[in-house]
Amino acid sequence: MTAGAAEVLTNERSLAYLAPLTRIFVGAAIQMPALLEAYRTGGGVGWAQYGADARESQADMNRPWYEGALPSALASVPEVDDLLRTPDAVIADIGCGGAWSTIALARAYPNARLHGYDIDTATVELAKTNVRAQPDVAERITITESDAAGIAEDSCTAAFAFECVHDMPAPVEVLAAVRRSLKPGGALIVMDEAVDDEFSAPGSDIERLMYGFSLTVCLPDGMNHTPSAGTGTVMRPSTLRGYAEAAGFGTMDILPIEDFGFWRFYRLTV
Ligand SMILES: C[S@@+](CC[C@H](N)C(=O)[O-])C[C@H]1O[C@@H](n2cnc3c(N)ncnc32)[C@H](O)[C@@H]1O
């Protein structure tokens, strides 16, 4: 194997690590009969149904970015970094998945307490296992199985939503709850796909990849509930802005964080 191939296929800490992608393809392929039924009926296929292949693929794909790139990306935006360094900061990580983002935030901000929330039982077990294996930060992190729409009012200095708003059947309801959870001066940072501002054909490579994920995983997941916003992976900035306004946020800006894989960072403030 060449060094380049070895990095992509075996180096779990490399930003070039892509091996886990194979598992989400397998998870989706196994669900093909259910997906075809969903396409025919307008129904959905829930995240839990995709099983460990999707859940662990998601966590393993994003882990190197959270561990290797997130701290410096956040440090490069002084207003965000200062907020997260607030003494006794409480930081929520909604839709925390395997909690690698929560763990990375706890390491980057040693005075903060972190609360990860996820609605999926098996994902919460994975997150708790991952957190327990990090003795340097575990005691500052709690993981709760909960719909993020249930987050307590006036409880957070800041909140994060990493690659999950586009999956939510009720994104406005969740964003409104997060807005109410923020203490004065707080902010919600949303990391989601860096898709184009508008649909165009032929789409860029990122658009094509994200529509692939959307049709096979994220949109069916969101459509597994009724009613559903039916957002899907290709959540354009204007779509998020509409959700943010409907949820009562006063501003949404795009953070100057470039070259962060497939993602873009938004800051929502009251
Ligand atoms: C695509 S995964 C992203 C996980 C993680 N943030 C990451 O970046 O690896 C989306 C996650 O959001 C969770 N989720 C979806 N809707 C939610 C809700 N209303 N409240 C809490 N978690 C939710 C799912 O269970 C899933 O673990």
Coordinates of C-alpha atoms and ligand atoms in Angstrom, one line a residue:
M1 CA 0.0 0.0 0.0
T2 CA 1.3 3.5 -0.8
A3 CA 1.7 5.9 2.1
G4 CA -1.2 8.0 0.8
A5 CA -3.5 5.0 0.6
A6 CA -2.5 3.9 4.0
E7 CA -3.3 7.3 5.5
V8 CA -6.8 7.4 3.9
L9 CA -7.6 3.8 4.8
T10 CA -5.9 3.2 8.2
N11 CA -4.9 6.5 9.9
E12 CA -7.9 7.1 12.3
R13 CA -6.4 10.5 13.3
S14 CA -5.8 11.9 9.8
L15 CA -8.1 14.5 8.2
A16 CA -7.8 12.4 5.1
Y17 CA -9.3 9.3 6.8
L18 CA -12.1 7.9 4.7
A19 CA -12.4 4.2 5.6
P20 CA -15.5 4.6 7.7
L21 CA -17.4 5.9 4.7
T22 CA -17.7 2.3 3.5
R23 CA -19.7 1.4 6.6
I24 CA -22.4 4.1 6.0
F25 CA -22.8 2.9 2.4
V26 CA -23.3 -0.7 3.7
G27 CA -25.8 0.6 6.3
A28 CA -27.8 2.4 3.6
A29 CA -27.5 -0.5 1.1
I30 CA -29.0 -2.9 3.7
Q31 CA -32.0 -0.5 4.0
M32 CA -32.6 -0.3 0.3
P33 CA -36.0 -2.1 0.4
A34 CA -37.2 0.2 3.2
L35 CA -35.8 3.2 1.3
L36 CA -37.6 2.3 -1.9
E37 CA -40.8 1.9 0.1
A38 CA -40.2 5.4 1.6
Y39 CA -39.6 6.9 -1.8
R40 CA -42.9 5.5 -3.0
T41 CA -45.0 6.4 0.0
G42 CA -43.3 9.6 1.3
G43 CA -42.4 7.8 4.5
G44 CA -39.0 7.5 6.1
V45 CA -36.2 5.3 7.5
G46 CA -35.1 6.3 11.0
W47 CA -31.5 6.8 12.0
A48 CA -31.7 3.9 14.5
Q49 CA -32.7 1.5 11.7
Y50 CA -29.4 2.2 9.8
G51 CA -27.7 0.5 12.8
A52 CA -24.2 0.5 14.1
D53 CA -22.7 0.8 10.6
A54 CA -24.2 4.3 10.1
R55 CA -23.8 5.4 13.7
E56 CA -20.2 4.4 14.1
S57 CA -19.3 5.5 10.6
Q58 CA -20.7 9.0 11.4
A59 CA -18.7 9.2 14.6
D60 CA -15.4 7.8 13.1
M61 CA -15.6 10.1 10.0
N62 CA -16.0 13.3 12.0
R63 CA -13.7 12.4 14.9
P64 CA -10.4 13.5 13.3
W65 CA -11.9 16.9 12.4
Y66 CA -13.1 17.5 16.0
E67 CA -9.9 16.4 17.6
G68 CA -7.5 17.8 15.0
A69 CA -9.1 20.9 13.5
L70 CA -12.0 22.2 15.6
P71 CA -10.0 23.8 18.5
S72 CA -7.8 25.9 16.2
A73 CA -10.9 26.8 14.0
L74 CA -12.8 28.1 17.0
A75 CA -9.7 29.8 18.4
S76 CA -9.4 31.7 15.1
V77 CA -12.8 33.5 15.8
P78 CA -12.1 35.7 18.9
E79 CA -15.8 36.5 19.7
V80 CA -16.6 32.7 19.8
D81 CA -13.4 31.8 21.6
D82 CA -14.0 34.4 24.2
L83 CA -17.6 33.3 24.8
L84 CA -16.4 29.7 25.2
R85 CA -13.7 30.8 27.7
T86 CA -16.4 32.5 29.9
P87 CA -15.6 31.4 33.5
D88 CA -17.8 28.4 34.4
A89 CA -19.2 28.2 30.9
V90 CA -21.9 25.7 30.2
I91 CA -21.7 24.4 26.6
A92 CA -24.5 22.2 25.0
D93 CA -23.8 19.9 22.1
I94 CA -27.1 18.9 20.7
G95 CA -27.3 15.8 18.4
C96 CA -23.9 15.0 19.9
G97 CA -23.6 11.5 18.2
G98 CA -20.5 9.7 19.4
A99 CA -19.6 12.8 21.4
W100 CA -16.2 13.3 19.8
S101 CA -17.2 17.0 19.4
T102 CA -18.2 17.2 23.0
I103 CA -14.9 15.7 24.1
A104 CA -12.8 18.0 21.9
L105 CA -14.7 21.0 23.2
A106 CA -14.0 19.9 26.8
R107 CA -10.3 19.6 26.0
A108 CA -10.1 23.0 24.3
Y109 CA -12.1 24.8 27.0
P110 CA -10.9 23.4 30.4
N111 CA -13.1 25.7 32.5
A112 CA -16.3 24.6 30.8
R113 CA -18.9 22.0 31.6
L114 CA -20.2 20.1 28.6
H115 CA -23.7 18.7 28.1
G116 CA -24.2 16.4 25.1
Y117 CA -27.8 15.5 24.1
D118 CA -28.9 12.9 21.6
I119 CA -32.3 11.4 20.9
D120 CA -31.1 8.0 19.8
T121 CA -30.6 5.3 22.5
A122 CA -27.7 3.4 20.9
T123 CA -25.9 6.7 20.0
V124 CA -26.2 7.8 23.6
E125 CA -24.6 4.5 24.7
L126 CA -21.8 5.0 22.2
A127 CA -21.3 8.6 23.4
K128 CA -21.2 7.5 27.1
T129 CA -18.6 4.8 26.3
N130 CA -16.4 7.3 24.4
V131 CA -16.6 9.8 27.2
R132 CA -15.8 7.3 29.9
A133 CA -12.6 6.4 28.0
Q134 CA -11.3 10.0 28.4
P135 CA -10.4 10.4 32.0
D136 CA -8.9 13.8 31.5
V137 CA -12.3 15.4 30.7
A138 CA -15.0 12.8 31.5
E139 CA -16.0 14.4 34.8
R140 CA -16.9 17.7 33.0
I141 CA -19.1 16.0 30.5
T142 CA -22.6 14.7 30.8
I143 CA -24.5 12.9 28.1
T144 CA -28.3 12.8 28.1
E145 CA -30.7 10.8 26.0
S146 CA -33.1 13.6 25.1
D147 CA -34.8 15.4 22.2
A148 CA -32.9 18.7 22.0
A149 CA -36.3 20.4 22.0
G150 CA -36.4 19.7 25.7
I151 CA -33.2 21.6 26.6
A152 CA -33.7 23.7 29.8
E153 CA -34.3 27.4 29.5
D154 CA -31.5 29.8 30.5
S155 CA -29.1 27.0 31.0
C156 CA -26.2 27.5 28.5
T157 CA -23.4 29.9 27.8
A158 CA -23.2 28.6 24.2
A159 CA -24.5 25.7 22.2
F160 CA -23.3 23.7 19.2
A161 CA -25.2 21.7 16.6
F162 CA -22.7 19.6 14.6
E163 CA -24.1 18.2 11.3
C164 CA -27.6 17.5 12.8
V165 CA -30.0 20.4 12.1
H166 CA -30.7 19.1 8.6
D167 CA -31.7 15.7 10.0
M168 CA -34.3 17.1 12.4
P169 CA -38.0 16.7 11.5
A170 CA -38.8 19.8 13.6
P171 CA -35.7 22.1 13.3
V172 CA -37.6 25.3 14.2
E173 CA -38.9 23.8 17.4
V174 CA -35.4 22.6 18.3
L175 CA -33.7 25.9 17.4
A176 CA -36.3 27.8 19.4
A177 CA -35.6 25.7 22.5
V178 CA -31.9 26.2 22.1
R179 CA -32.5 30.0 21.8
R180 CA -34.4 29.9 25.0
S181 CA -31.6 27.9 26.7
L182 CA -29.0 30.5 25.9
K183 CA -28.0 33.0 28.7
P184 CA -27.7 36.7 27.6
G185 CA -24.9 37.1 25.1
G186 CA -24.9 33.4 24.2
A187 CA -24.7 31.9 20.7
L188 CA -25.6 28.8 18.9
I189 CA -22.9 27.6 16.5
V190 CA -24.2 25.3 13.7
M191 CA -21.8 23.3 11.7
D192 CA -23.4 21.9 8.6
E193 CA -22.7 21.1 5.0
A194 CA -20.9 23.7 2.9
V195 CA -23.3 23.4 0.0
D196 CA -23.9 26.2 -2.5
D197 CA -26.2 29.1 -2.0
E198 CA -28.5 28.0 -4.7
F199 CA -29.2 24.9 -6.8
S200 CA -27.4 24.8 -10.1
A201 CA -26.7 22.1 -12.7
P202 CA -24.3 20.5 -13.0
G203 CA -23.7 20.7 -9.3
S204 CA -20.3 20.8 -7.6
D205 CA -18.7 17.6 -6.2
I206 CA -19.9 18.6 -2.7
E207 CA -23.5 19.1 -3.9
R208 CA -23.4 15.7 -5.6
L209 CA -22.0 14.0 -2.6
M210 CA -24.5 15.6 -0.3
Y211 CA -27.5 14.8 -2.5
G212 CA -26.3 11.2 -2.3
F213 CA -26.2 11.3 1.5
S214 CA -29.5 13.0 1.5
L215 CA -31.4 10.5 -0.6
T216 CA -29.9 7.5 1.1
V217 CA -29.7 8.6 4.8
C218 CA -30.5 12.1 6.0
L219 CA -33.8 12.9 4.2
P220 CA -35.3 9.4 4.9
D221 CA -34.3 9.9 8.5
G222 CA -36.0 13.3 8.8
M223 CA -39.0 12.0 7.0
N224 CA -39.4 9.2 9.5
H225 CA -41.5 11.5 11.6
T226 CA -44.8 13.3 10.8
P227 CA -44.9 16.2 10.3
S228 CA -41.4 16.8 9.0
A229 CA -39.6 19.8 7.6
G230 CA -38.0 17.3 5.2
T231 CA -34.8 19.3 5.0
G232 CA -32.2 16.7 3.9
T233 CA -28.4 17.0 3.7
V234 CA -28.4 19.9 1.3
M235 CA -29.4 22.6 3.8
R236 CA -28.6 25.8 2.0
P237 CA -27.8 29.0 4.0
S238 CA -31.1 30.5 3.1
T239 CA -32.9 27.5 4.6
L240 CA -31.1 27.7 7.9
R241 CA -31.7 31.5 8.0
G242 CA -35.4 30.8 7.6
Y243 CA -35.4 28.3 10.4
A244 CA -33.3 30.7 12.6
E245 CA -35.7 33.6 12.0
A246 CA -38.8 31.4 12.7
A247 CA -37.1 30.2 15.9
G248 CA -36.6 33.8 17.1
F249 CA -32.9 34.3 16.5
G250 CA -32.0 37.9 15.6
T251 CA -28.9 37.3 13.6
M252 CA -27.2 34.6 11.7
D253 CA -23.7 35.0 10.3
I254 CA -21.3 32.7 8.6
L255 CA -18.0 32.4 10.6
P256 CA -14.7 33.0 8.8
I257 CA -13.7 29.4 9.1
E258 CA -12.4 28.2 5.8
D259 CA -11.1 24.8 4.6
F260 CA -13.0 22.8 7.2
G261 CA -13.7 19.7 5.2
F262 CA -17.2 19.6 3.9
W263 CA -18.6 22.0 6.4
R264 CA -19.5 25.6 7.1
F265 CA -20.0 27.2 10.5
Y266 CA -22.9 29.5 11.3
R267 CA -23.4 31.7 14.4
L268 CA -27.0 32.4 15.6
T269 CA -27.5 35.0 18.2
V270 CA -30.6 36.3 19.9
Ligands
LIG1 C1 -25.7 13.0 11.5 S1 -25.6 12.7 13.2 C2 -24.3 13.8 13.7 C3 -23.7 13.4 15.0 C4 -22.6 14.2 15.6 N1 -23.1 15.6 15.9 C5 -21.4 14.2 14.6 O1 -21.1 15.3 14.1 O2 -20.9 13.2 14.4 C6 -27.1 13.4 13.7 C7 -27.4 13.1 15.2 O3 -28.4 14.0 15.6 C8 -29.3 13.2 16.5 N2 -30.6 13.9 16.5 C9 -31.5 14.1 15.5 N3 -32.5 14.8 15.9 C10 -32.3 15.1 17.2 C11 -33.1 15.8 18.2 N4 -34.3 16.3 18.0 N5 -32.5 15.9 19.5 C12 -31.3 15.3 19.8 N6 -30.6 14.6 18.9 C13 -31.1 14.5 17.6 C14 -29.3 11.8 15.9 O4 -29.7 10.8 16.8 C15 -27.8 11.7 15.4 O5 -27.0 11.1 16.4

